[in-house]
Amino acid sequence: MASEGASNNERLLHAAKQDNADLIEEIFHVPSSFDINFADGLGNTGKRLFPEAAKQRHVDIETLLPSPPLCNGSVDVIDLILEQDNCDVDPINKLDKATPLHLAAKLEEEDVRHSIIQSLLDAGADMTIRDKRGSLAVDLLPGNDTVGRGLFRKAQAHNAIAQGDVADDSDGEPGSGSDED
């Protein structure tokens, strides 16, 4: 009996690991053929695997080239995944209880780290989830990463406004809320 090969769910995980935007787009052309939140036995989804792939790619390229690696397309892959309907932005890995945001915060390449963090935050990643060590994603940023911390502060401020933390002086009646007639 011949094997049918990998399912599109397995191909999706592989494409995320390999930073393969072409394969991801090929899979996405048949929307009913995959589960965007599919996870392997450890709870790894494409979103969780992608930051690990970016980290590995950075290490491999940097050891071969004297100049910093160009990670063109890296953010494209995570953005393609995050754009899918019903995409869970905060899958928690079974092994270390980390989300993609935790893993992105630990990436070595600063530009890639910032781009992926921004993409995840724009997609609504939950900054309040703690990993098994009790760390928030922002806690995992390098100490000197003021830009990364700024991304978290900006998202936190945006979330506070979105949750209605703005003063409401209306009395429940339609209109501007002022007492003037």
Short mmCIF file of N, CA and C in Angstrom, two decimals:
data_model
loop_
_atom_site.label_atom_id
_atom_site.label_comp_id
_atom_site.label_asym_id
_atom_site.label_seq_id
_atom_site.Cartn_x
_atom_site.Cartn_y
_atom_site.Cartn_z
N MET A 1 0.84 -1.18 0.00
CA MET A 1 0.00 0.00 0.00
C MET A 1 0.89 1.25 0.00
N ALA A 2 0.67 2.13 -0.94
CA ALA A 2 1.51 3.32 -1.08
C ALA A 2 1.08 4.40 -0.09
N SER A 3 2.05 5.15 0.39
CA SER A 3 1.78 6.25 1.31
C SER A 3 1.32 7.47 0.51
N GLU A 4 0.39 8.22 1.07
CA GLU A 4 -0.13 9.39 0.38
C GLU A 4 0.77 10.61 0.56
N GLY A 5 1.73 10.56 1.42
CA GLY A 5 2.59 11.71 1.66
C GLY A 5 2.08 12.54 2.82
N ALA A 6 2.71 13.66 3.01
CA ALA A 6 2.36 14.53 4.14
C ALA A 6 1.04 15.25 3.89
N SER A 7 0.28 15.42 4.95
CA SER A 7 -0.96 16.19 4.86
C SER A 7 -0.60 17.67 4.76
N ASN A 8 -1.57 18.47 4.36
CA ASN A 8 -1.31 19.92 4.29
C ASN A 8 -1.03 20.49 5.67
N ASN A 9 -1.57 19.89 6.72
CA ASN A 9 -1.24 20.35 8.08
C ASN A 9 0.24 20.11 8.37
N GLU A 10 0.74 18.94 8.01
CA GLU A 10 2.15 18.64 8.23
C GLU A 10 3.03 19.50 7.33
N ARG A 11 2.58 19.74 6.11
CA ARG A 11 3.32 20.60 5.19
C ARG A 11 3.38 22.04 5.71
N LEU A 12 2.28 22.47 6.35
CA LEU A 12 2.24 23.82 6.93
C LEU A 12 3.30 23.96 8.02
N LEU A 13 3.40 22.97 8.90
CA LEU A 13 4.42 23.01 9.96
C LEU A 13 5.81 23.01 9.34
N HIS A 14 6.00 22.17 8.32
CA HIS A 14 7.31 22.11 7.66
C HIS A 14 7.65 23.45 7.01
N ALA A 15 6.68 24.05 6.32
CA ALA A 15 6.91 25.33 5.66
C ALA A 15 7.28 26.41 6.67
N ALA A 16 6.63 26.40 7.84
CA ALA A 16 6.95 27.39 8.87
C ALA A 16 8.37 27.17 9.39
N LYS A 17 8.74 25.91 9.59
CA LYS A 17 10.10 25.61 10.06
C LYS A 17 11.16 26.07 9.07
N GLN A 18 10.85 25.91 7.78
CA GLN A 18 11.82 26.21 6.74
C GLN A 18 11.72 27.64 6.20
N ASP A 19 10.79 28.43 6.75
CA ASP A 19 10.60 29.80 6.29
C ASP A 19 10.29 29.81 4.79
N ASN A 20 9.37 28.92 4.38
CA ASN A 20 9.07 28.71 2.97
C ASN A 20 7.72 29.35 2.62
N ALA A 21 7.76 30.61 2.22
CA ALA A 21 6.53 31.34 1.90
C ALA A 21 5.82 30.75 0.69
N ASP A 22 6.58 30.25 -0.29
CA ASP A 22 5.96 29.67 -1.48
C ASP A 22 5.11 28.46 -1.13
N LEU A 23 5.63 27.59 -0.27
CA LEU A 23 4.86 26.40 0.12
C LEU A 23 3.63 26.80 0.93
N ILE A 24 3.78 27.77 1.81
CA ILE A 24 2.64 28.23 2.60
C ILE A 24 1.55 28.79 1.68
N GLU A 25 1.93 29.60 0.72
CA GLU A 25 0.95 30.15 -0.22
C GLU A 25 0.28 29.04 -1.02
N GLU A 26 1.04 28.02 -1.41
CA GLU A 26 0.47 26.89 -2.14
C GLU A 26 -0.60 26.18 -1.29
N ILE A 27 -0.29 25.97 -0.02
CA ILE A 27 -1.24 25.33 0.89
C ILE A 27 -2.47 26.22 1.08
N PHE A 28 -2.27 27.51 1.23
CA PHE A 28 -3.37 28.44 1.48
C PHE A 28 -4.30 28.60 0.29
N HIS A 29 -3.87 28.17 -0.90
CA HIS A 29 -4.74 28.26 -2.08
C HIS A 29 -5.89 27.26 -2.03
N VAL A 30 -5.82 26.30 -1.11
CA VAL A 30 -6.90 25.33 -0.92
C VAL A 30 -7.35 25.46 0.54
N PRO A 31 -8.16 26.48 0.84
CA PRO A 31 -8.49 26.83 2.21
C PRO A 31 -9.03 25.70 3.08
N SER A 32 -9.80 24.81 2.53
CA SER A 32 -10.39 23.75 3.36
C SER A 32 -9.45 22.56 3.56
N SER A 33 -8.22 22.67 3.09
CA SER A 33 -7.30 21.52 3.14
C SER A 33 -6.37 21.53 4.34
N PHE A 34 -6.49 22.52 5.24
CA PHE A 34 -5.57 22.60 6.38
C PHE A 34 -6.27 23.24 7.57
N ASP A 35 -5.67 23.04 8.73
CA ASP A 35 -6.13 23.68 9.97
C ASP A 35 -5.03 24.65 10.39
N ILE A 36 -5.29 25.94 10.35
CA ILE A 36 -4.27 26.94 10.65
C ILE A 36 -3.72 26.79 12.06
N ASN A 37 -4.47 26.17 12.95
CA ASN A 37 -4.02 25.98 14.33
C ASN A 37 -3.53 24.56 14.59
N PHE A 38 -3.25 23.79 13.53
CA PHE A 38 -2.76 22.43 13.68
C PHE A 38 -1.46 22.44 14.49
N ALA A 39 -1.34 21.50 15.41
CA ALA A 39 -0.14 21.42 16.26
C ALA A 39 0.42 20.00 16.24
N ASP A 40 1.73 19.91 16.39
CA ASP A 40 2.34 18.59 16.50
C ASP A 40 2.14 18.08 17.93
N GLY A 41 2.74 16.95 18.27
CA GLY A 41 2.54 16.33 19.57
C GLY A 41 2.97 17.19 20.75
N LEU A 42 3.85 18.13 20.54
CA LEU A 42 4.31 19.01 21.62
C LEU A 42 3.53 20.31 21.69
N GLY A 43 2.56 20.45 20.81
CA GLY A 43 1.79 21.69 20.79
C GLY A 43 2.39 22.75 19.91
N ASN A 44 3.36 22.40 19.08
CA ASN A 44 3.98 23.36 18.19
C ASN A 44 3.08 23.61 16.99
N THR A 45 2.79 24.88 16.74
CA THR A 45 2.03 25.28 15.56
C THR A 45 3.00 26.01 14.63
N GLY A 46 2.52 26.38 13.46
CA GLY A 46 3.36 27.13 12.54
C GLY A 46 3.85 28.43 13.15
N LYS A 47 3.00 29.08 13.94
CA LYS A 47 3.40 30.35 14.56
C LYS A 47 4.48 30.13 15.61
N ARG A 48 4.42 29.03 16.32
CA ARG A 48 5.44 28.77 17.33
C ARG A 48 6.73 28.33 16.68
N LEU A 49 6.62 27.55 15.61
CA LEU A 49 7.82 27.04 14.95
C LEU A 49 8.55 28.12 14.18
N PHE A 50 7.81 29.10 13.67
CA PHE A 50 8.46 30.10 12.85
C PHE A 50 9.56 30.86 13.59
N PRO A 51 9.33 31.38 14.81
CA PRO A 51 10.43 32.07 15.49
C PRO A 51 11.63 31.17 15.72
N GLU A 52 11.40 29.89 15.97
CA GLU A 52 12.53 28.97 16.13
C GLU A 52 13.28 28.82 14.82
N ALA A 53 12.54 28.77 13.70
CA ALA A 53 13.18 28.66 12.40
C ALA A 53 13.99 29.92 12.10
N ALA A 54 13.45 31.08 12.44
CA ALA A 54 14.18 32.33 12.21
C ALA A 54 15.45 32.35 13.04
N LYS A 55 15.35 31.87 14.27
CA LYS A 55 16.52 31.83 15.14
C LYS A 55 17.58 30.89 14.56
N GLN A 56 17.16 29.71 14.12
CA GLN A 56 18.10 28.75 13.55
C GLN A 56 18.70 29.29 12.26
N ARG A 57 17.87 29.91 11.44
CA ARG A 57 18.35 30.46 10.18
C ARG A 57 19.41 31.52 10.45
N HIS A 58 19.18 32.35 11.44
CA HIS A 58 20.13 33.40 11.80
C HIS A 58 21.47 32.78 12.18
N VAL A 59 21.46 31.79 13.03
CA VAL A 59 22.70 31.15 13.50
C VAL A 59 23.43 30.51 12.33
N ASP A 60 22.72 29.77 11.49
CA ASP A 60 23.36 29.09 10.37
C ASP A 60 24.00 30.07 9.40
N ILE A 61 23.28 31.11 9.02
CA ILE A 61 23.79 32.05 8.05
C ILE A 61 24.94 32.86 8.63
N GLU A 62 24.80 33.27 9.88
CA GLU A 62 25.83 34.10 10.48
C GLU A 62 27.16 33.37 10.59
N THR A 63 27.14 32.06 10.76
CA THR A 63 28.38 31.32 10.85
C THR A 63 29.05 31.19 9.49
N LEU A 64 28.30 31.38 8.42
CA LEU A 64 28.85 31.24 7.07
C LEU A 64 29.25 32.56 6.44
N LEU A 65 28.61 33.64 6.82
CA LEU A 65 28.85 34.93 6.18
C LEU A 65 29.46 35.92 7.16
N PRO A 66 30.38 36.76 6.67
CA PRO A 66 30.97 37.77 7.55
C PRO A 66 30.02 38.91 7.88
N SER A 67 29.04 39.15 7.02
CA SER A 67 28.12 40.24 7.27
C SER A 67 26.84 39.73 7.92
N PRO A 68 26.08 40.60 8.57
CA PRO A 68 24.82 40.16 9.17
C PRO A 68 23.89 39.56 8.12
N PRO A 69 23.13 38.57 8.50
CA PRO A 69 22.26 37.92 7.53
C PRO A 69 21.12 38.82 7.10
N LEU A 70 20.73 38.64 5.88
CA LEU A 70 19.53 39.31 5.38
C LEU A 70 18.40 38.31 5.52
N CYS A 71 17.43 38.65 6.29
CA CYS A 71 16.33 37.72 6.56
C CYS A 71 15.12 38.12 5.75
N ASN A 72 15.30 38.44 4.49
CA ASN A 72 14.18 38.84 3.64
C ASN A 72 13.16 37.73 3.57
N GLY A 73 11.91 38.11 3.68
CA GLY A 73 10.84 37.14 3.57
C GLY A 73 10.44 36.53 4.89
N SER A 74 11.25 36.63 5.91
CA SER A 74 10.93 35.99 7.18
C SER A 74 9.61 36.49 7.74
N VAL A 75 9.40 37.78 7.71
CA VAL A 75 8.17 38.33 8.26
C VAL A 75 7.00 37.98 7.35
N ASP A 76 7.26 37.81 6.07
CA ASP A 76 6.19 37.43 5.15
C ASP A 76 5.54 36.12 5.57
N VAL A 77 6.34 35.15 6.01
CA VAL A 77 5.80 33.85 6.39
C VAL A 77 4.89 33.98 7.60
N ILE A 78 5.34 34.65 8.62
CA ILE A 78 4.50 34.79 9.82
C ILE A 78 3.26 35.61 9.49
N ASP A 79 3.39 36.63 8.66
CA ASP A 79 2.23 37.43 8.28
C ASP A 79 1.22 36.61 7.49
N LEU A 80 1.70 35.74 6.60
CA LEU A 80 0.80 34.87 5.84
C LEU A 80 -0.01 33.98 6.78
N ILE A 81 0.65 33.45 7.79
CA ILE A 81 -0.03 32.59 8.76
C ILE A 81 -1.03 33.39 9.58
N LEU A 82 -0.62 34.55 10.06
CA LEU A 82 -1.48 35.37 10.92
C LEU A 82 -2.70 35.93 10.19
N GLU A 83 -2.62 36.06 8.87
CA GLU A 83 -3.73 36.59 8.09
C GLU A 83 -4.88 35.60 7.92
N GLN A 84 -4.65 34.34 8.25
CA GLN A 84 -5.68 33.32 8.03
C GLN A 84 -6.80 33.46 9.06
N ASP A 85 -8.04 33.23 8.59
CA ASP A 85 -9.19 33.27 9.47
C ASP A 85 -9.03 32.24 10.59
N ASN A 86 -9.52 32.58 11.76
CA ASN A 86 -9.51 31.69 12.93
C ASN A 86 -8.12 31.30 13.40
N CYS A 87 -7.14 32.10 13.08
CA CYS A 87 -5.77 31.81 13.49
C CYS A 87 -5.62 32.12 14.99
N ASP A 88 -5.19 31.13 15.75
CA ASP A 88 -4.93 31.33 17.18
C ASP A 88 -3.54 31.95 17.31
N VAL A 89 -3.49 33.18 17.77
CA VAL A 89 -2.23 33.91 17.86
C VAL A 89 -1.41 33.47 19.07
N ASP A 90 -2.06 32.84 20.04
CA ASP A 90 -1.40 32.51 21.30
C ASP A 90 -1.39 31.01 21.63
N PRO A 91 -1.01 30.15 20.70
CA PRO A 91 -0.94 28.74 21.08
C PRO A 91 0.18 28.56 22.10
N ILE A 92 -0.08 27.77 23.11
CA ILE A 92 0.91 27.57 24.17
C ILE A 92 1.55 26.20 23.98
N ASN A 93 2.86 26.21 23.89
CA ASN A 93 3.62 24.98 23.72
C ASN A 93 3.55 24.14 24.99
N LYS A 94 3.43 22.83 24.84
CA LYS A 94 3.32 21.94 26.00
C LYS A 94 4.62 21.83 26.79
N LEU A 95 5.74 21.93 26.10
CA LEU A 95 7.03 21.73 26.76
C LEU A 95 7.44 22.88 27.68
N ASP A 96 7.42 24.11 27.15
CA ASP A 96 7.87 25.25 27.95
C ASP A 96 6.78 26.29 28.20
N LYS A 97 5.55 25.98 27.78
CA LYS A 97 4.39 26.86 27.99
C LYS A 97 4.61 28.25 27.37
N ALA A 98 5.40 28.29 26.31
CA ALA A 98 5.69 29.56 25.64
C ALA A 98 4.76 29.77 24.46
N THR A 99 4.48 31.03 24.19
CA THR A 99 3.70 31.42 23.02
C THR A 99 4.68 31.88 21.93
N PRO A 100 4.18 32.08 20.72
CA PRO A 100 5.06 32.64 19.68
C PRO A 100 5.67 33.98 20.10
N LEU A 101 4.95 34.78 20.87
CA LEU A 101 5.47 36.06 21.33
C LEU A 101 6.68 35.87 22.25
N HIS A 102 6.64 34.86 23.12
CA HIS A 102 7.79 34.55 23.97
C HIS A 102 9.01 34.20 23.12
N LEU A 103 8.79 33.36 22.12
CA LEU A 103 9.89 32.91 21.28
C LEU A 103 10.44 34.04 20.43
N ALA A 104 9.57 34.89 19.93
CA ALA A 104 10.02 36.02 19.12
C ALA A 104 10.88 36.96 19.95
N ALA A 105 10.53 37.15 21.21
CA ALA A 105 11.30 38.05 22.09
C ALA A 105 12.72 37.56 22.31
N LYS A 106 12.95 36.28 22.10
CA LYS A 106 14.28 35.71 22.32
C LYS A 106 15.14 35.64 21.06
N LEU A 107 14.60 36.07 19.91
CA LEU A 107 15.38 36.02 18.68
C LEU A 107 16.59 36.94 18.79
N GLU A 108 17.69 36.50 18.23
CA GLU A 108 18.93 37.27 18.31
C GLU A 108 18.97 38.44 17.35
N GLU A 109 18.51 38.24 16.12
CA GLU A 109 18.55 39.29 15.11
C GLU A 109 17.52 40.36 15.44
N GLU A 110 17.98 41.54 15.79
CA GLU A 110 17.11 42.60 16.30
C GLU A 110 15.99 42.99 15.33
N ASP A 111 16.32 43.21 14.06
CA ASP A 111 15.30 43.63 13.10
C ASP A 111 14.22 42.56 12.92
N VAL A 112 14.63 41.31 12.84
CA VAL A 112 13.68 40.21 12.70
C VAL A 112 12.83 40.10 13.96
N ARG A 113 13.47 40.21 15.13
CA ARG A 113 12.75 40.16 16.41
C ARG A 113 11.67 41.23 16.45
N HIS A 114 12.03 42.45 16.11
CA HIS A 114 11.08 43.56 16.16
C HIS A 114 9.94 43.35 15.16
N SER A 115 10.26 42.92 13.97
CA SER A 115 9.22 42.71 12.94
C SER A 115 8.24 41.62 13.35
N ILE A 116 8.75 40.53 13.89
CA ILE A 116 7.87 39.43 14.28
C ILE A 116 7.03 39.83 15.49
N ILE A 117 7.65 40.48 16.46
CA ILE A 117 6.90 40.96 17.63
C ILE A 117 5.78 41.89 17.18
N GLN A 118 6.10 42.83 16.29
CA GLN A 118 5.09 43.77 15.81
C GLN A 118 3.96 43.03 15.10
N SER A 119 4.30 42.05 14.27
CA SER A 119 3.27 41.28 13.56
C SER A 119 2.36 40.55 14.54
N LEU A 120 2.96 39.93 15.55
CA LEU A 120 2.16 39.19 16.54
C LEU A 120 1.29 40.13 17.36
N LEU A 121 1.83 41.26 17.77
CA LEU A 121 1.05 42.22 18.55
C LEU A 121 -0.09 42.81 17.70
N ASP A 122 0.20 43.10 16.44
CA ASP A 122 -0.84 43.62 15.54
C ASP A 122 -1.97 42.61 15.37
N ALA A 123 -1.62 41.32 15.43
CA ALA A 123 -2.61 40.26 15.27
C ALA A 123 -3.36 39.97 16.58
N GLY A 124 -2.98 40.67 17.66
CA GLY A 124 -3.70 40.53 18.92
C GLY A 124 -3.07 39.57 19.92
N ALA A 125 -1.77 39.30 19.79
CA ALA A 125 -1.12 38.40 20.74
C ALA A 125 -1.30 38.92 22.17
N ASP A 126 -1.51 37.99 23.10
CA ASP A 126 -1.74 38.32 24.50
C ASP A 126 -0.40 38.49 25.22
N MET A 127 -0.12 39.71 25.65
CA MET A 127 1.15 40.01 26.32
C MET A 127 1.16 39.59 27.78
N THR A 128 0.02 39.13 28.31
CA THR A 128 -0.07 38.81 29.73
C THR A 128 0.17 37.33 30.04
N ILE A 129 0.38 36.51 29.01
CA ILE A 129 0.62 35.08 29.22
C ILE A 129 2.04 34.88 29.73
N ARG A 130 2.15 34.07 30.77
CA ARG A 130 3.47 33.74 31.34
C ARG A 130 3.86 32.33 30.93
N ASP A 131 5.16 32.13 30.68
CA ASP A 131 5.65 30.80 30.34
C ASP A 131 5.84 29.98 31.61
N LYS A 132 6.38 28.78 31.51
CA LYS A 132 6.49 27.92 32.68
C LYS A 132 7.44 28.48 33.75
N ARG A 133 8.29 29.40 33.38
CA ARG A 133 9.20 30.03 34.34
C ARG A 133 8.59 31.29 34.96
N GLY A 134 7.37 31.62 34.52
CA GLY A 134 6.69 32.80 35.04
C GLY A 134 7.04 34.09 34.32
N SER A 135 7.70 33.98 33.18
CA SER A 135 8.12 35.17 32.43
C SER A 135 7.09 35.59 31.41
N LEU A 136 6.89 36.89 31.32
CA LEU A 136 6.13 37.48 30.22
C LEU A 136 7.06 37.58 29.02
N ALA A 137 6.50 37.69 27.83
CA ALA A 137 7.34 37.81 26.64
C ALA A 137 8.28 39.02 26.73
N VAL A 138 7.80 40.15 27.22
CA VAL A 138 8.62 41.35 27.33
C VAL A 138 9.82 41.11 28.26
N ASP A 139 9.67 40.23 29.24
CA ASP A 139 10.77 39.92 30.16
C ASP A 139 11.92 39.21 29.46
N LEU A 140 11.66 38.61 28.32
CA LEU A 140 12.66 37.82 27.61
C LEU A 140 13.47 38.64 26.61
N LEU A 141 13.10 39.89 26.42
CA LEU A 141 13.87 40.76 25.53
C LEU A 141 15.26 41.01 26.13
N PRO A 142 16.26 41.19 25.27
CA PRO A 142 17.57 41.60 25.79
C PRO A 142 17.43 42.90 26.58
N GLY A 143 18.21 43.06 27.61
CA GLY A 143 18.12 44.23 28.49
C GLY A 143 18.24 45.56 27.79
N ASN A 144 18.99 45.61 26.69
CA ASN A 144 19.22 46.88 25.99
C ASN A 144 18.26 47.11 24.83
N ASP A 145 17.23 46.30 24.68
CA ASP A 145 16.31 46.41 23.55
C ASP A 145 15.19 47.40 23.86
N THR A 146 15.51 48.67 23.76
CA THR A 146 14.51 49.70 24.04
C THR A 146 13.42 49.76 22.97
N VAL A 147 13.78 49.44 21.73
CA VAL A 147 12.78 49.44 20.66
C VAL A 147 11.76 48.33 20.91
N GLY A 148 12.23 47.15 21.26
CA GLY A 148 11.32 46.04 21.56
C GLY A 148 10.40 46.36 22.72
N ARG A 149 10.95 46.93 23.77
CA ARG A 149 10.13 47.31 24.93
C ARG A 149 9.10 48.37 24.53
N GLY A 150 9.51 49.27 23.63
CA GLY A 150 8.59 50.28 23.14
C GLY A 150 7.42 49.66 22.36
N LEU A 151 7.68 48.60 21.62
CA LEU A 151 6.60 47.91 20.90
C LEU A 151 5.58 47.35 21.88
N PHE A 152 6.07 46.77 22.97
CA PHE A 152 5.16 46.23 23.98
C PHE A 152 4.38 47.34 24.68
N ARG A 153 5.06 48.45 25.02
CA ARG A 153 4.37 49.57 25.67
C ARG A 153 3.29 50.16 24.77
N LYS A 154 3.62 50.31 23.50
CA LYS A 154 2.65 50.87 22.54
C LYS A 154 1.44 49.95 22.42
N ALA A 155 1.66 48.65 22.33
CA ALA A 155 0.55 47.70 22.23
C ALA A 155 -0.27 47.70 23.52
N GLN A 156 0.40 47.81 24.65
CA GLN A 156 -0.29 47.84 25.93
C GLN A 156 -1.18 49.09 26.02
N ALA A 157 -0.67 50.22 25.58
CA ALA A 157 -1.46 51.46 25.59
C ALA A 157 -2.65 51.34 24.63
N HIS A 158 -2.41 50.78 23.47
CA HIS A 158 -3.49 50.59 22.50
C HIS A 158 -4.57 49.68 23.07
N ASN A 159 -4.16 48.60 23.73
CA ASN A 159 -5.13 47.67 24.32
C ASN A 159 -5.93 48.33 25.43
N ALA A 160 -5.27 49.18 26.21
CA ALA A 160 -5.97 49.88 27.30
C ALA A 160 -7.05 50.79 26.74
N ILE A 161 -6.73 51.48 25.66
CA ILE A 161 -7.72 52.37 25.03
C ILE A 161 -8.84 51.55 24.41
N ALA A 162 -8.48 50.46 23.77
CA ALA A 162 -9.48 49.62 23.11
C ALA A 162 -10.44 48.98 24.11
N GLN A 163 -9.99 48.76 25.33
CA GLN A 163 -10.82 48.13 26.35
C GLN A 163 -11.71 49.13 27.07
N GLY A 164 -11.69 50.36 26.63
CA GLY A 164 -12.59 51.35 27.21
C GLY A 164 -12.05 52.04 28.43
N ASP A 165 -10.74 52.11 28.56
CA ASP A 165 -10.16 52.81 29.70
C ASP A 165 -10.13 54.32 29.48
N VAL A 166 -10.95 54.79 28.57
CA VAL A 166 -11.05 56.22 28.31
C VAL A 166 -12.25 56.74 29.08
N ALA A 167 -12.10 57.88 29.67
CA ALA A 167 -13.20 58.46 30.44
C ALA A 167 -14.43 58.62 29.57
N ASP A 168 -15.58 58.28 30.12
CA ASP A 168 -16.84 58.39 29.40
C ASP A 168 -17.73 59.35 30.18
N ASP A 169 -17.94 60.52 29.61
CA ASP A 169 -18.75 61.51 30.32
C ASP A 169 -20.19 61.56 29.83
N SER A 170 -20.57 60.60 29.03
CA SER A 170 -21.96 60.62 28.54
C SER A 170 -22.90 60.07 29.60
N ASP A 171 -24.14 60.44 29.50
CA ASP A 171 -25.14 59.98 30.46
C ASP A 171 -25.99 58.86 29.87
N GLY A 172 -25.48 58.23 28.81
CA GLY A 172 -26.21 57.15 28.18
C GLY A 172 -27.14 57.61 27.10
N GLU A 173 -27.29 58.92 26.95
CA GLU A 173 -28.17 59.48 25.94
C GLU A 173 -27.35 59.77 24.68
N PRO A 174 -27.99 59.70 23.51
CA PRO A 174 -27.27 60.04 22.28
C PRO A 174 -26.86 61.50 22.30
N GLY A 175 -25.77 61.81 21.65
CA GLY A 175 -25.31 63.19 21.58
C GLY A 175 -23.84 63.29 21.94
N SER A 176 -23.38 64.49 22.08
CA SER A 176 -21.95 64.74 22.29
C SER A 176 -21.52 64.49 23.73
N GLY A 177 -22.41 64.40 24.67
CA GLY A 177 -22.03 64.22 26.05
C GLY A 177 -21.86 65.51 26.79
N SER A 178 -21.96 66.64 26.10
CA SER A 178 -21.84 67.92 26.81
C SER A 178 -23.19 68.33 27.37
N ASP A 179 -23.16 69.20 28.33
CA ASP A 179 -24.40 69.65 28.96
C ASP A 179 -25.06 70.79 28.18
N GLU A 180 -24.40 71.28 27.15
CA GLU A 180 -24.94 72.41 26.38
C GLU A 180 -26.05 71.94 25.46
N ASP A 181 -27.01 72.81 25.24
CA ASP A 181 -28.11 72.52 24.32
C ASP A 181 -27.90 73.18 23.00
#
